[in-house]
Every structure is written in structure tokens, then in C-alpha cells.
Coordinates of C-alpha atoms in Angstrom, one line a residue:
Chain Z
M1 CA -1.7 0.6 26.4
I2 CA -4.4 1.7 23.4
K3 CA -6.0 5.4 23.3
T4 CA -8.0 7.1 20.3
E5 CA -8.9 10.6 20.8
N6 CA -11.7 11.4 18.4
L7 CA -10.3 9.1 16.1
S8 CA -11.3 8.8 12.6
C9 CA -10.7 6.8 9.5
A10 CA -11.6 8.4 5.6
Y11 CA -11.1 6.3 2.3
G12 CA -11.6 8.4 -1.2
E13 CA -11.7 11.9 -1.1
D14 CA -14.1 15.0 -1.2
E15 CA -17.7 13.4 -2.7
D16 CA -17.2 10.3 -2.8
K17 CA -15.5 10.4 1.3
Y18 CA -16.2 7.4 3.3
L19 CA -15.9 8.0 6.6
V20 CA -15.1 3.9 7.8
I21 CA -14.4 5.3 11.6
K22 CA -16.4 8.0 13.2
D23 CA -15.2 10.0 16.0
L24 CA -14.2 7.3 17.7
N25 CA -12.9 7.2 21.3
L26 CA -11.3 3.8 22.8
H27 CA -9.6 2.8 25.7
I28 CA -7.5 -0.2 26.2
E29 CA -5.9 -1.1 28.9
R30 CA -3.3 -2.5 29.7
G31 CA -3.5 -6.9 30.6
S32 CA -7.4 -6.8 29.1
F33 CA -8.6 -9.2 26.7
T34 CA -10.1 -7.9 24.5
A35 CA -12.9 -8.8 21.7
V36 CA -13.4 -6.6 19.1
L37 CA -17.3 -7.9 16.5
G38 CA -18.8 -6.5 13.9
H39 CA -20.2 -7.1 10.1
N40 CA -18.1 -8.0 7.3
G41 CA -18.0 -4.2 5.9
S42 CA -18.5 -2.4 9.9
G43 CA -14.3 -1.2 9.8
K44 CA -13.2 -3.5 13.2
S45 CA -10.2 -4.1 10.6
T46 CA -9.2 -1.0 10.5
L47 CA -9.4 -0.2 13.5
A48 CA -7.0 -2.9 14.1
K49 CA -4.7 -2.0 11.6
H50 CA -4.8 1.9 13.6
F51 CA -3.7 0.2 16.8
N52 CA -0.1 -0.3 15.4
G53 CA 0.6 2.5 12.9
I54 CA 0.2 0.1 9.4
L55 CA -2.8 2.4 8.8
L56 CA -2.2 6.0 10.2
P57 CA -6.4 8.4 11.3
S58 CA -7.5 10.8 8.7
G59 CA -8.5 12.4 11.8
G60 CA -8.0 12.4 15.9
K61 CA -4.6 11.0 17.6
V62 CA -4.2 6.9 18.4
Y63 CA -1.8 6.1 21.5
V64 CA 0.4 3.1 21.7
D65 CA 1.7 3.2 24.9
G66 CA 1.3 7.4 25.4
L67 CA 3.1 7.1 21.8
D68 CA 1.5 9.2 19.0
T69 CA 1.1 6.2 15.5
S70 CA 2.2 9.4 13.6
D71 CA 4.9 10.6 14.7
E72 CA 7.2 9.0 12.2
N73 CA 9.9 8.3 14.6
M74 CA 8.0 6.4 16.8
I75 CA 6.7 3.6 14.1
F76 CA 9.4 0.8 14.5
K77 CA 8.7 0.8 18.4
I78 CA 5.0 1.3 18.0
R79 CA 5.3 -2.0 16.0
S80 CA 7.2 -3.6 18.2
L81 CA 4.7 -3.0 21.3
A82 CA 1.7 -3.9 19.6
G83 CA 2.7 -7.0 17.3
M84 CA -0.4 -7.9 14.7
V85 CA -1.5 -11.3 13.4
F86 CA -3.8 -11.8 10.5
Q87 CA -6.1 -14.2 8.9
N88 CA -4.7 -16.2 6.6
P89 CA -1.2 -17.7 7.7
D90 CA 0.0 -18.6 4.7
N91 CA 0.3 -15.6 3.2
Q92 CA 2.6 -14.4 7.0
M93 CA 5.3 -15.9 7.1
V94 CA 8.4 -15.6 5.1
A95 CA 11.1 -17.9 6.2
A96 CA 12.0 -21.5 5.0
M97 CA 11.8 -22.4 8.3
V98 CA 9.6 -22.6 11.8
E99 CA 12.9 -20.3 13.9
D100 CA 14.2 -18.4 11.1
E101 CA 10.3 -17.4 11.0
V102 CA 10.5 -16.2 14.8
A103 CA 14.2 -15.3 14.3
F104 CA 12.9 -12.2 11.5
A105 CA 12.0 -9.8 13.6
P106 CA 14.1 -9.7 16.0
E107 CA 16.5 -9.7 12.9
N108 CA 15.2 -7.2 11.5
L109 CA 15.1 -4.8 15.1
G110 CA 18.6 -5.1 15.4
V111 CA 18.6 -7.9 18.1
D112 CA 22.1 -9.5 19.4
P113 CA 22.2 -12.9 17.5
A114 CA 22.7 -14.5 20.9
E115 CA 19.9 -12.7 22.1
I116 CA 17.4 -14.1 19.2
R117 CA 18.7 -17.4 19.6
R118 CA 16.8 -17.1 23.4
R119 CA 13.7 -15.5 21.7
V120 CA 13.3 -17.6 19.9
D121 CA 13.5 -20.7 22.1
R122 CA 10.9 -19.2 24.3
C123 CA 8.5 -17.7 22.2
L124 CA 8.2 -21.2 20.4
E125 CA 8.3 -23.0 24.1
I126 CA 5.4 -20.4 25.1
V127 CA 3.5 -21.7 21.4
N128 CA 3.9 -24.9 22.3
M129 CA 5.4 -25.4 19.3
T130 CA 10.0 -25.6 20.4
K131 CA 9.6 -29.2 18.4
F132 CA 8.8 -28.3 15.0
A133 CA 11.7 -25.4 15.3
K134 CA 13.7 -27.1 12.1
T135 CA 10.3 -27.6 9.9
A136 CA 9.2 -26.1 7.1
P137 CA 6.7 -23.9 7.9
S138 CA 4.5 -25.2 4.5
R139 CA 4.7 -28.7 6.2
L140 CA 2.6 -27.6 9.8
S141 CA -1.4 -27.4 9.9
G142 CA -2.8 -24.3 9.4
G143 CA -3.5 -24.1 13.6
Q144 CA 0.4 -25.1 13.8
K145 CA 1.0 -22.3 11.1
Q146 CA -0.8 -19.5 13.0
R147 CA 0.8 -20.3 17.0
V148 CA 3.8 -20.2 15.0
A149 CA 2.5 -16.6 13.8
I150 CA 2.5 -16.0 17.0
A151 CA 5.4 -16.7 18.6
A152 CA 7.2 -14.5 15.5
V153 CA 5.2 -11.5 17.2
L154 CA 6.1 -12.2 20.6
A155 CA 9.7 -12.4 19.6
M156 CA 9.7 -8.6 19.1
E157 CA 8.8 -9.0 23.6
P158 CA 5.8 -6.7 22.8
E159 CA 2.9 -5.7 25.0
C160 CA 0.2 -6.6 22.7
I161 CA -1.0 -8.5 20.5
I162 CA -3.5 -7.9 17.7
L163 CA -5.4 -11.0 15.6
D164 CA -7.5 -10.3 12.5
E165 CA -9.4 -13.1 12.4
P166 CA -6.5 -15.2 13.3
T167 CA -8.7 -18.7 13.3
A168 CA -11.1 -18.1 10.3
M169 CA -9.4 -20.6 8.6
L170 CA -9.2 -23.5 10.6
D171 CA -10.6 -26.7 11.6
P172 CA -12.4 -26.6 15.4
S173 CA -9.1 -28.4 16.8
G174 CA -6.7 -25.3 15.0
R175 CA -9.1 -22.8 16.5
Q176 CA -8.8 -24.2 20.3
E177 CA -5.1 -24.5 20.2
V178 CA -4.9 -20.7 18.9
I179 CA -7.9 -19.3 21.5
R180 CA -5.8 -21.5 24.0
T181 CA -2.6 -20.4 23.5
I182 CA -4.3 -16.6 23.4
K183 CA -6.0 -16.7 26.4
M184 CA -2.4 -18.0 28.6
L185 CA -0.7 -14.9 26.8
N186 CA -3.0 -13.5 28.8
K187 CA -3.4 -15.0 32.1
T188 CA 0.0 -16.2 33.2
K189 CA 2.1 -13.6 30.5
G190 CA 0.1 -10.6 31.4
M191 CA -0.2 -9.5 28.4
T192 CA -3.0 -7.2 26.0
V193 CA -4.7 -9.2 24.0
V194 CA -7.2 -7.3 21.1
L195 CA -9.1 -10.3 19.3
I196 CA -11.0 -9.4 16.1
T197 CA -13.7 -12.5 15.4
H198 CA -16.3 -14.1 13.6
Y199 CA -17.1 -16.5 16.0
M200 CA -18.8 -15.7 18.8
E201 CA -18.0 -18.8 21.3
E202 CA -14.7 -16.6 21.1
A203 CA -15.7 -13.0 22.0
A204 CA -16.9 -15.3 25.3
E205 CA -13.7 -15.9 26.5
A206 CA -12.3 -12.1 26.3
D207 CA -12.5 -9.8 29.7
R208 CA -14.6 -7.2 27.7
V209 CA -16.4 -6.9 24.3
I210 CA -16.3 -4.2 22.0
V211 CA -19.5 -4.2 18.8
F212 CA -18.0 -2.3 15.9
D213 CA -21.2 -1.4 13.5
K214 CA -20.8 1.3 10.9
G215 CA -17.8 2.4 12.0
E216 CA -19.0 3.5 15.9
I217 CA -19.0 1.0 19.1
V218 CA -22.1 -0.1 19.6
M219 CA -22.2 -2.0 22.4
D220 CA -19.2 -2.2 24.9
D221 CA -18.9 -3.9 28.6
T222 CA -18.2 -7.9 29.7
P223 CA -18.9 -10.8 27.2
K224 CA -22.4 -11.4 29.5
K225 CA -24.0 -7.8 29.2
V226 CA -23.2 -8.0 25.6
F227 CA -24.9 -11.1 25.3
S228 CA -27.5 -11.2 26.5
Q229 CA -28.7 -8.4 24.8
T230 CA -29.3 -11.0 22.2
E231 CA -31.9 -9.4 20.0
K232 CA -29.5 -6.3 20.0
V233 CA -27.0 -8.0 18.9
K234 CA -28.4 -10.2 15.9
A235 CA -29.6 -6.8 14.4
T236 CA -25.9 -5.4 14.2
G237 CA -25.8 -8.8 11.2
L238 CA -24.5 -10.7 14.6
D239 CA -25.1 -13.6 16.1
V240 CA -24.8 -14.9 20.1
P241 CA -23.6 -18.5 21.2
Q242 CA -25.7 -21.6 20.7
V243 CA -26.5 -22.0 24.7
T244 CA -27.3 -18.2 24.8
E245 CA -29.5 -18.2 22.0
L246 CA -31.0 -21.9 23.8
V247 CA -31.8 -19.9 27.4
H248 CA -33.1 -17.0 25.7
A249 CA -35.5 -19.1 23.9
L250 CA -36.8 -20.8 26.2
R251 CA -36.5 -18.1 29.4
K252 CA -40.0 -16.7 26.5
E253 CA -41.5 -19.7 27.2
G254 CA -41.7 -18.6 30.4
I255 CA -38.4 -20.9 32.1
D256 CA -36.9 -19.5 34.4
L257 CA -33.0 -19.6 34.0
P258 CA -30.4 -16.7 34.3
E259 CA -30.3 -14.4 31.3
D260 CA -26.9 -13.7 31.2
I261 CA -25.4 -18.1 29.5
I262 CA -22.9 -17.4 27.3
N263 CA -20.6 -20.9 28.1
V264 CA -21.7 -24.7 27.9
Q265 CA -20.6 -25.1 31.5
E266 CA -22.4 -22.7 33.1
C267 CA -26.0 -23.9 30.5
A268 CA -25.3 -27.1 32.0
D269 CA -25.2 -26.1 35.8
A270 CA -28.1 -23.9 34.8
I271 CA -30.6 -26.7 33.6
F272 CA -28.9 -29.2 36.0
E273 CA -30.0 -27.7 39.0
R274 CA -33.5 -26.5 37.7
L275 CA -33.7 -30.7 36.4
K276 CA -31.9 -32.4 39.2
Chain X
M1 CA -25.8 -41.0 -8.6
I2 CA -21.9 -40.2 -7.3
R3 CA -20.9 -44.0 -6.8
V4 CA -16.4 -43.4 -5.6
K5 CA -14.9 -46.4 -5.6
N6 CA -11.6 -48.1 -3.8
L7 CA -10.1 -44.4 -4.8
S8 CA -7.2 -43.8 -3.4
Y9 CA -4.3 -40.1 -4.7
I10 CA -0.4 -39.9 -4.2
Y11 CA 0.8 -36.8 -4.6
Q12 CA 4.2 -37.2 -6.3
P13 CA 4.4 -41.1 -6.8
G14 CA 8.4 -42.0 -6.9
M15 CA 9.4 -38.6 -6.6
P16 CA 11.1 -37.3 -2.8
F17 CA 8.0 -36.0 -1.6
E18 CA 5.7 -39.0 -2.0
N19 CA 2.5 -38.0 -0.4
Q20 CA -0.2 -40.1 0.0
A21 CA -3.6 -37.7 0.2
L22 CA -6.0 -40.3 0.0
Y23 CA -6.2 -44.4 0.5
D24 CA -9.4 -46.6 -0.7
I25 CA -12.0 -44.1 0.1
N26 CA -15.9 -45.4 -0.7
F27 CA -19.1 -43.7 -0.2
E28 CA -21.8 -42.9 -2.6
I29 CA -23.6 -40.2 -2.8
P30 CA -27.6 -40.4 -4.1
D31 CA -29.6 -37.2 -6.4
G32 CA -31.0 -34.3 -4.7
D33 CA -28.6 -35.3 -1.9
F34 CA -27.3 -33.1 0.2
A35 CA -23.6 -33.8 1.6
A36 CA -21.2 -32.5 3.7
I37 CA -16.8 -33.3 3.9
I38 CA -15.5 -32.9 6.9
G39 CA -12.3 -32.9 8.5
H40 CA -9.6 -31.2 10.1
T41 CA -7.3 -29.6 7.4
G42 CA -4.9 -31.4 5.5
S43 CA -7.3 -35.0 6.1
G44 CA -7.8 -34.6 1.9
K45 CA -11.1 -32.9 1.5
S46 CA -9.5 -30.6 -1.1
T47 CA -7.8 -33.4 -2.9
L48 CA -11.2 -35.3 -2.7
I49 CA -13.4 -33.1 -4.3
Q50 CA -11.3 -32.3 -6.6
H51 CA -11.1 -36.0 -8.6
L52 CA -15.1 -35.4 -8.3
N53 CA -15.1 -33.2 -12.0
A54 CA -12.0 -34.9 -12.4
L55 CA -9.1 -31.9 -12.1
I56 CA -7.6 -34.5 -10.7
R57 CA -7.5 -38.4 -12.1
P58 CA -7.2 -41.1 -9.5
T59 CA -3.9 -43.0 -9.2
S60 CA -6.1 -45.7 -8.7
G61 CA -10.3 -46.7 -8.2
S62 CA -12.7 -45.0 -9.5
I63 CA -15.3 -42.5 -10.4
E64 CA -18.9 -42.9 -11.2
I65 CA -21.1 -40.3 -11.5
D66 CA -24.9 -41.7 -13.2
G67 CA -23.0 -44.4 -14.1
E68 CA -20.3 -43.7 -15.7
N69 CA -16.7 -43.6 -15.2
I70 CA -15.1 -39.9 -15.3
C71 CA -11.8 -41.8 -14.5
D72 CA -11.4 -43.3 -18.2
K73 CA -9.5 -41.7 -20.5
S74 CA -12.0 -41.0 -22.5
A75 CA -14.2 -39.8 -20.8
D76 CA -16.0 -36.1 -21.9
L77 CA -13.8 -33.5 -19.7
K78 CA -16.1 -31.0 -20.3
S79 CA -19.1 -32.2 -19.9
I80 CA -18.4 -33.5 -16.8
R81 CA -16.6 -30.1 -15.9
S82 CA -20.5 -28.6 -16.9
K83 CA -22.2 -31.5 -15.0
V84 CA -20.0 -31.0 -11.5
G85 CA -19.6 -27.6 -10.7
I86 CA -17.0 -27.3 -8.0
V87 CA -17.0 -23.4 -6.1
F88 CA -13.4 -23.1 -4.2
Q89 CA -12.8 -21.7 -1.4
Y90 CA -12.4 -17.5 -1.6
P91 CA -14.3 -17.8 -4.9
E92 CA -14.5 -14.2 -4.8
Y93 CA -10.7 -13.6 -5.7
Q94 CA -12.0 -16.3 -9.1
L95 CA -13.5 -13.5 -10.8
F96 CA -11.6 -11.9 -13.7
E97 CA -13.5 -10.7 -16.2
E98 CA -15.0 -6.5 -16.9
T99 CA -18.6 -7.1 -15.9
V100 CA -20.0 -9.5 -13.8
Y101 CA -22.4 -10.4 -16.7
R102 CA -19.3 -11.7 -18.5
D103 CA -18.3 -12.9 -15.4
I104 CA -20.9 -15.5 -15.0
A105 CA -21.9 -15.7 -19.1
F106 CA -18.1 -17.6 -19.0
G107 CA -19.0 -20.8 -18.5
P108 CA -22.3 -21.1 -20.7
K109 CA -20.7 -19.1 -23.6
N110 CA -17.5 -22.2 -22.9
M111 CA -19.8 -24.6 -23.8
G112 CA -20.9 -23.7 -27.0
L113 CA -24.2 -21.9 -26.4
D114 CA -26.4 -18.7 -27.1
E115 CA -26.4 -15.6 -26.9
A116 CA -29.9 -16.0 -25.8
E117 CA -29.4 -19.0 -23.9
I118 CA -26.6 -17.7 -22.1
K119 CA -28.4 -14.4 -21.0
D120 CA -31.1 -17.5 -19.7
R121 CA -29.0 -18.6 -17.8
V122 CA -27.3 -15.2 -16.5
Y123 CA -30.6 -13.7 -15.0
E124 CA -31.6 -17.2 -13.8
A125 CA -28.3 -17.8 -11.8
I126 CA -28.3 -14.4 -10.3
K127 CA -31.9 -14.3 -9.1
L128 CA -30.7 -18.2 -7.4
V129 CA -28.3 -15.9 -5.2
D130 CA -30.1 -13.1 -4.7
F131 CA -28.0 -10.6 -7.1
P132 CA -29.2 -7.4 -8.4
E133 CA -29.8 -7.1 -11.5
E134 CA -28.8 -2.6 -11.8
L135 CA -25.2 -4.5 -10.6
L136 CA -24.4 -6.9 -13.9
E137 CA -22.4 -3.7 -16.0
K138 CA -20.3 -2.9 -12.7
S139 CA -16.9 -4.6 -12.3
P140 CA -16.9 -7.5 -9.9
F141 CA -13.9 -5.9 -8.3
E142 CA -16.2 -2.5 -7.3
L143 CA -18.6 -4.5 -5.6
S144 CA -18.3 -5.7 -1.9
G145 CA -17.3 -9.7 -0.4
G146 CA -20.5 -11.2 0.8
Q147 CA -21.7 -9.6 -2.8
K148 CA -18.6 -11.1 -4.9
R149 CA -18.5 -14.6 -4.1
R150 CA -22.5 -14.8 -4.9
V151 CA -21.5 -13.9 -8.3
A152 CA -18.3 -16.4 -8.0
I153 CA -21.4 -19.0 -6.8
A154 CA -23.8 -18.0 -9.2
G155 CA -20.7 -18.1 -12.5
V156 CA -20.7 -21.8 -11.2
L157 CA -24.9 -22.1 -11.2
S158 CA -25.0 -20.2 -14.5
M159 CA -23.6 -23.9 -15.7
R160 CA -26.6 -25.0 -14.2
P161 CA -24.7 -28.3 -12.8
K162 CA -26.0 -31.5 -11.5
V163 CA -24.0 -31.6 -9.0
L164 CA -22.3 -28.1 -7.0
I165 CA -19.6 -28.6 -4.9
L166 CA -19.0 -26.0 -2.2
D167 CA -15.3 -25.7 -0.7
E168 CA -16.2 -24.1 2.7
P169 CA -18.7 -21.0 1.4
T170 CA -18.9 -19.7 4.3
A171 CA -15.1 -19.1 5.1
G172 CA -14.1 -15.8 6.8
L173 CA -17.6 -14.8 6.5
D174 CA -19.8 -12.3 9.7
P175 CA -23.2 -14.8 10.5
H176 CA -25.4 -12.8 8.9
G177 CA -23.3 -12.9 5.8
R178 CA -23.2 -16.9 6.5
D179 CA -27.0 -17.0 6.9
E180 CA -27.6 -15.4 4.0
I181 CA -25.2 -17.5 1.7
L182 CA -26.4 -20.8 3.7
G183 CA -29.9 -20.0 3.2
Q184 CA -28.9 -19.3 -0.6
I185 CA -27.7 -22.6 -0.9
D186 CA -31.1 -24.3 1.3
R187 CA -33.7 -22.7 -1.0
M188 CA -31.5 -23.4 -4.3
H189 CA -31.3 -27.3 -3.3
K190 CA -35.5 -27.4 -2.4
E191 CA -36.2 -25.6 -5.9
N192 CA -33.8 -27.7 -7.8
A193 CA -34.9 -30.9 -7.4
G194 CA -32.6 -33.5 -7.7
M195 CA -30.1 -31.2 -7.5
T196 CA -26.9 -32.7 -6.1
V197 CA -25.2 -30.2 -2.9
I198 CA -21.4 -31.5 -1.6
F199 CA -20.4 -28.8 0.5
V200 CA -16.8 -29.2 3.1
S201 CA -17.2 -26.7 6.1
H202 CA -14.8 -26.7 9.2
S203 CA -18.2 -25.0 11.7
M204 CA -20.3 -28.3 13.1
E205 CA -23.3 -25.1 13.6
D206 CA -23.3 -25.0 8.8
V207 CA -23.1 -28.2 8.9
A208 CA -25.8 -29.7 11.9
R209 CA -28.0 -26.7 9.6
L210 CA -27.9 -28.0 6.3
A211 CA -26.7 -30.6 5.7
K212 CA -28.2 -34.7 5.6
H213 CA -25.6 -36.4 5.5
I214 CA -22.5 -36.6 6.7
I215 CA -18.7 -38.4 5.3
V216 CA -15.7 -37.3 8.0
L217 CA -12.3 -37.9 6.6
N218 CA -9.3 -38.6 9.0
H219 CA -5.9 -39.4 8.0
G220 CA -6.8 -39.5 3.7
R221 CA -9.5 -41.8 5.2
V222 CA -13.5 -41.8 5.4
A223 CA -13.7 -42.2 9.2
M224 CA -17.5 -41.4 8.6
D225 CA -20.1 -41.7 6.4
G226 CA -24.0 -41.6 7.6
E227 CA -26.8 -38.8 8.5
V228 CA -26.1 -36.2 10.9
A229 CA -27.6 -37.6 13.5
D230 CA -26.2 -40.9 14.5
I231 CA -22.6 -38.5 13.5
F232 CA -23.2 -35.9 15.9
A233 CA -24.2 -39.0 18.7
R234 CA -20.0 -39.7 18.3
G235 CA -19.0 -36.5 20.0
E236 CA -15.6 -38.2 21.5
E237 CA -14.5 -39.7 18.4
L238 CA -15.1 -36.3 16.3
E239 CA -12.6 -34.8 19.0
K240 CA -10.1 -37.0 19.0
M241 CA -10.0 -36.3 15.3
G242 CA -9.7 -32.3 15.7
L243 CA -13.5 -32.1 14.8
S244 CA -15.5 -30.8 17.2
V245 CA -20.1 -31.4 16.8
P246 CA -21.8 -28.4 17.3
Q247 CA -22.2 -26.4 21.0
I248 CA -25.6 -26.9 21.4
T249 CA -24.8 -31.2 21.1
Q250 CA -21.9 -30.2 24.1
L251 CA -24.7 -29.2 26.1
T252 CA -26.7 -32.6 26.0
R253 CA -23.7 -34.3 26.6
E254 CA -22.5 -32.1 29.3
L255 CA -25.9 -33.3 31.0
I256 CA -26.2 -36.6 29.6
A257 CA -22.7 -36.9 31.8
R258 CA -24.6 -35.9 35.3
G259 CA -26.9 -38.4 34.7
I260 CA -29.8 -36.5 32.5
N261 CA -32.0 -37.7 31.1
I262 CA -32.0 -36.1 27.8
R263 CA -31.6 -38.1 24.0
P264 CA -28.1 -37.7 22.4
D265 CA -28.6 -36.7 18.8
I266 CA -29.8 -33.0 19.8
Y267 CA -28.1 -30.8 17.3
T268 CA -29.9 -28.0 15.8
V269 CA -31.4 -24.8 18.4
D270 CA -34.3 -25.3 17.5
F271 CA -35.5 -29.3 18.1
A272 CA -33.3 -28.4 21.4
K273 CA -35.0 -26.0 22.5
N274 CA -38.3 -28.0 21.8
I275 CA -36.8 -31.4 24.0
Y276 CA -35.8 -28.7 27.4
K277 CA -38.7 -27.5 27.2
E278 CA -41.1 -30.3 27.8
L279 CA -38.3 -31.6 30.2
F280 CA -39.2 -28.7 31.8
C281 CA -42.7 -29.3 31.9
A282 CA -42.2 -32.8 32.4
R283 CA -40.7 -31.7 36.1
E284 CA -43.1 -29.6 36.2
E285 CA -46.4 -31.3 36.6
K286 CA -43.6 -33.6 39.2
K287 CA -43.9 -31.1 41.3

């Protein structure tokens, strides 16, 4: 779905040149759910912005569904194939009413009005916001706003959705709403999802976790394989889910538990099995 | 001591968009406390903290700080605001001066202190947040996000507030940045005996790690007020309010539901480790 070939990205010029992404080769498969982790300044948002041509490579290429993002004639096509949701829900709302917000992108793409109506209704239904269609975005909670932002991206009928820390400003239930929506899009609609996050519990829900550090991929595997390397993950300034940390600490004390535990259910199962 | 009594606040009273944000709030925060305020988005947390240094005046009720009612018309706002410092959300966007030094000096300067005293306070503040001296003459806009945030916190600390309030101090930071800021806040609290720290957070893990005392707001009312262990033992109620408990506490609940005999008030990984270790050892002996 998305492919980078020797992608590099530099800020500044000549002596001040600073490489944010170094010679990166990455393939995000169609229908996959990938989480991208990395500390602040590791280059992960810069990478995400290359995935739909907001930023163009300083070196190498990025292909979205086979289309080269540096080809100006293709940029609109690319942006409707790969939509993006950002961190701050208030910075991405443009309309005075939820349904206008969702209609904004297809209107700009010149979609037929009857079709826009159908898309708006369907997308609001997908994110479970139909009853707020006529509400002003400013009256919604953070989680609801982010679901509207997701619907607004879905209205372009993209193949891929990229979310840059979509839950950073939300309360626990807002976070859950958004993550549930993303998972559903991936599992039942087959949408390709790239999720950038600082929450390890969210990354544990993905099929694949990429750890980014100093512009390079340092880990790339299933969440189980990545998080079971607790020390290595921590060395990059990240963390592991609390249950993974607990199991890691208990194993060090010689207690026999599987090392690849990444969620509460698995952890409870394993402990219960040995204590019952 | 902060004492909030029967506090209510209505936005735009008498107008078509009249909206009551706080209803009959009552609580006390003793000197030297480390308190967390949690609640769903829109529960009134930010409105509440803005009352604590008189940025907003209550529609009814009172707020006493060290026995002085700060809602009085005659209250000295300048002294209240140097006593109670607020670090807002994403404070790195509030930096404005040409150099880091001048940004941190802004508060003490407005308090009318002399240059030597201001300098002392700037150096004291950067030490508290671990900010390198060499960067004092830099423009705050050239710093990284984490450094900017520390400068913003130093700008409040330079007023030597008795009460430090932080609104989501770790939002948007990676785990390492989060650990750093939390570690500094914790150290500051320990080293300045008597300084009261109040923070607002959506991260139950952060709350579990630092706070001694939690106030839970729900739709503008105080829903719970108590010690950390007691609050997190009420997971189901918290979830109904759009909140949660730390993942490690969820694990305990899950095991209790399956009939394992284990105390419900486990909320940090270290503590959990000791408890589970004991359980496993006891089990081994029985065998």
C-alpha cells in the first residue's frame, strides 16, 4: 500500500543539514495495522507526513498504491487514497456543523452532491456519530471530535488512514472510543491503518510495531516480539505496557511466566493458570 | 491550606448559551499535599483550577487560601498569583521573550524584585527543572519541545509559589520525557517541604505514581475525594465516569473476578511485583 525506497528527509542546508530520516526502506502492506513508536523528535511524524505527500522526500521515493508522491499530477489522488488524522482535534475542524465537516473533502474533490450525502451519512454511521450530524463540532467531547475527524477522512474513501497521536489529548474513554473505531475499520473494512502513538497499550493492539529512533527503524516485528525485549525498548526512550513490565520483573525473580505477554487478559490468564 | 466551599460557576449567566460548569464544589487541600484532579473531558477540571488563583471568580461560594478568601473584591490579586502558580496545558506555546533568561525572569520582574534577586530566582528555577545554564541566552524558540516545557515550568517556579498547579504536564510527551518531567515534579515537591502540588491528568498511571490524594470530578461535581489506593479500588465507578484505572490495577480486578484472593488496592508495578512474588512463593511452599 505504502512503500518507501531509500527515503531520506533533511531539514536545513549544507553544514546545518540535519537528516531526520535516513535511507529508509519500508513497506506497509495493504490491510495491515501498523503502530509506529519513537520518542519525541525521532522523526515519526515527519515520516507520516511523507505517506500522503504533505512532505516530499529530499532523497529516495515514496509510493502510495504505486503512485510516486513527488509527481505533482498525482498529489490529489494520493491524498484521497491516504488520509491523515492529527493530534489536536480543535486544529482540524473547519466547518460549523459536523455533517459539513465530513462533506468538506468530497466537496473539494468535486464529488456529485447526491453521492456526498450518501458518503456523509455512511461515514458518520461508521464512527457512530449519526445523531450528532447537525451539532457544532465545538460542542463535542475530544473523543467525539476525533471520530468526526476520522469520518471526514473516510468520506474521501481512502484505502489507508494515518493517525498521528490521535489520542494524546483525550481522556481514557475518549481514547478507547478512538482505538475501537480504528480497530473496527481495519478488521471489518479491511482498511490499512498506520497509528503513531506514545501509548504502549495502543501499540499492543496492532499487527506490527515499528520502533523509530534517530531517523531509522530499530525494531520492526509483532507487538509480542517487540515488547518482550523490554530492555531494548526502554533504551530507545520508550516503555512497555505495565503488564509486560510486571511479567518481566517476575521472570527475573525466577517465576515461570511466558515472556510475550502484552495485555491484561493474557497476563491474567497466565497468572491464574499458575495460581489456581 | 486551600479550602473550597460551595463553589459554583456558570459561564455566561442569563445568556442563551448559559452553561453551568461547576456545582457546589467542596474540598480541602492541606499544605504540602500532592493532589491529582481527574475527570472526563468537560468535567470542569480546567475551570476549577482557574479559580484557584482568581483567574475566574466563582458565581457563588468561596475559596480560601491560608485563611484568606481570594474571591473578595478587596483581595490582592498580585500576591495571590505569586503564591499560586499555574502551568497550563502545552505551556511551551506560551513562551514569548527573546531569551530563556528573560522569559523565566518575567514573573519575578513583575513582582517588583531587584535584579540580583531576579537572577537568583532564575538560576534556582532552572536548577529545579534541570535546564542547562549554557542555554539561558538562547531564544526559547530554538529549543526542543521538552526543553521548552521545562522553561515554561521554570517561569512559574521563579515566583516561588507556595502552591504549584499543573494542567496535564505530560500531555504529548514520549515515555522518557514523561518520566523526566514527573521525576522533576516529584523531586521539587520533596525538596520544598510545604510546597503544595496539584496536577490535572488523563493518565491514571501518572496519577498512581505521584499523587497522594485524588479529587474526581464528574459533570461539574466532586464525585470522589480520597487517598489514591481507595479511589483506584473503585474501578467500576471510575469507568462509568469515562475514566479508568492503571493497567496494573485492571489486572488485579481481573484476577479477583476469577476468584484469586488478592488485595484490590495495587496501583504501581513495583508494588504489584512484590505482591505477586509473595503469592507465587506461598504457592510453591504449599506444593
